[in-house]
Amino acid sequence: MVIRSSSKQFLWLFIIIGFFLAIFLWVNDYFSHQIFVEELGRQVSLCLESMKQCEYQQLINYPSESLNANQAKIVELSFLIAGYFEYMVKTLKIFIIFILIGCLPAIKDVYNEIRSRINLNR
């Protein structure tokens, strides 16, 4: 099979761009997650000091109008912390999409090679 060098370069370009983008997003998500966890700890301790309801599972059942700012922040931070794994999986999907886009010219070259061999055999 003949794959043109420009197709190989295109593939490597997209792999490199996708890799560094994924690394940047994973590092960003990791540090954001650490900040969210620390902030949740501070918000829960502030909530406990004010003698309010602070349990996340019970707060999500309350209407948002009845929550004070501290309780709303606890709900928001808990939601962000719970979605951490999903963000990591989305970043992996982005990386895979970059690889697939990089493979398109090589797939086209392979298709054209197979098609020309079939035409020669006729």
Coordinates of C-alpha atoms in Angstrom, one line a residue, residues 31-99:
F31 CA -6.3 21.5 38.8
S32 CA -9.8 22.8 38.5
H33 CA -11.0 19.7 40.3
Q34 CA -8.5 20.3 43.1
I35 CA -9.7 23.9 43.5
F36 CA -13.4 22.7 43.5
V37 CA -12.7 20.1 46.2
E38 CA -10.9 22.7 48.4
E39 CA -13.7 25.3 47.9
L40 CA -16.4 22.7 48.6
G41 CA -14.6 22.0 52.0
R42 CA -14.6 25.7 52.8
Q43 CA -18.3 26.1 51.8
V44 CA -19.4 23.1 53.9
S45 CA -17.5 24.4 56.9
L46 CA -19.1 27.8 56.5
C47 CA -22.5 26.2 56.1
L48 CA -22.0 24.1 59.3
E49 CA -21.0 27.2 61.2
S50 CA -24.2 28.9 60.3
M51 CA -26.2 25.9 61.4
K52 CA -27.9 25.4 58.0
Q53 CA -28.7 22.2 56.1
C54 CA -25.5 21.3 54.3
E55 CA -26.1 17.7 53.0
Y56 CA -25.7 17.7 49.2
Q57 CA -28.3 14.9 48.7
Q58 CA -30.9 16.8 50.5
L59 CA -30.0 20.2 49.0
I60 CA -30.6 19.0 45.5
N61 CA -34.2 18.3 46.4
Y62 CA -34.9 21.8 47.6
P63 CA -36.1 24.4 45.2
S64 CA -33.3 26.7 44.1
E65 CA -35.1 29.8 45.3
S66 CA -35.1 28.5 48.9
L67 CA -31.3 27.9 49.0
N68 CA -29.0 30.6 50.3
A69 CA -25.9 31.5 48.4
N70 CA -23.7 29.1 50.4
Q71 CA -26.0 26.2 49.9
A72 CA -26.3 27.0 46.2
K73 CA -22.5 27.0 45.9
I74 CA -22.3 23.6 47.7
V75 CA -24.8 22.1 45.1
E76 CA -22.9 23.7 42.2
L77 CA -19.5 22.5 43.4
S78 CA -20.7 19.0 44.2
F79 CA -22.1 18.8 40.6
L80 CA -18.8 19.9 39.2
I81 CA -16.8 17.4 41.3
A82 CA -19.1 14.6 40.4
G83 CA -18.6 15.3 36.7
Y84 CA -14.8 15.2 36.8
F85 CA -14.6 11.7 35.3
E86 CA -17.0 12.7 32.5
Y87 CA -14.8 15.7 31.6
M88 CA -11.7 13.4 31.4
V89 CA -13.6 11.0 29.1
K90 CA -14.7 13.9 26.9
T91 CA -11.1 15.0 26.5
L92 CA -10.1 11.5 25.5
K93 CA -12.9 11.6 22.9
I94 CA -11.5 14.9 21.5
F95 CA -8.0 13.3 21.2
I96 CA -9.5 10.3 19.4
I97 CA -11.4 12.6 17.0
F98 CA -8.1 14.4 16.2
I99 CA -6.5 11.1 15.4

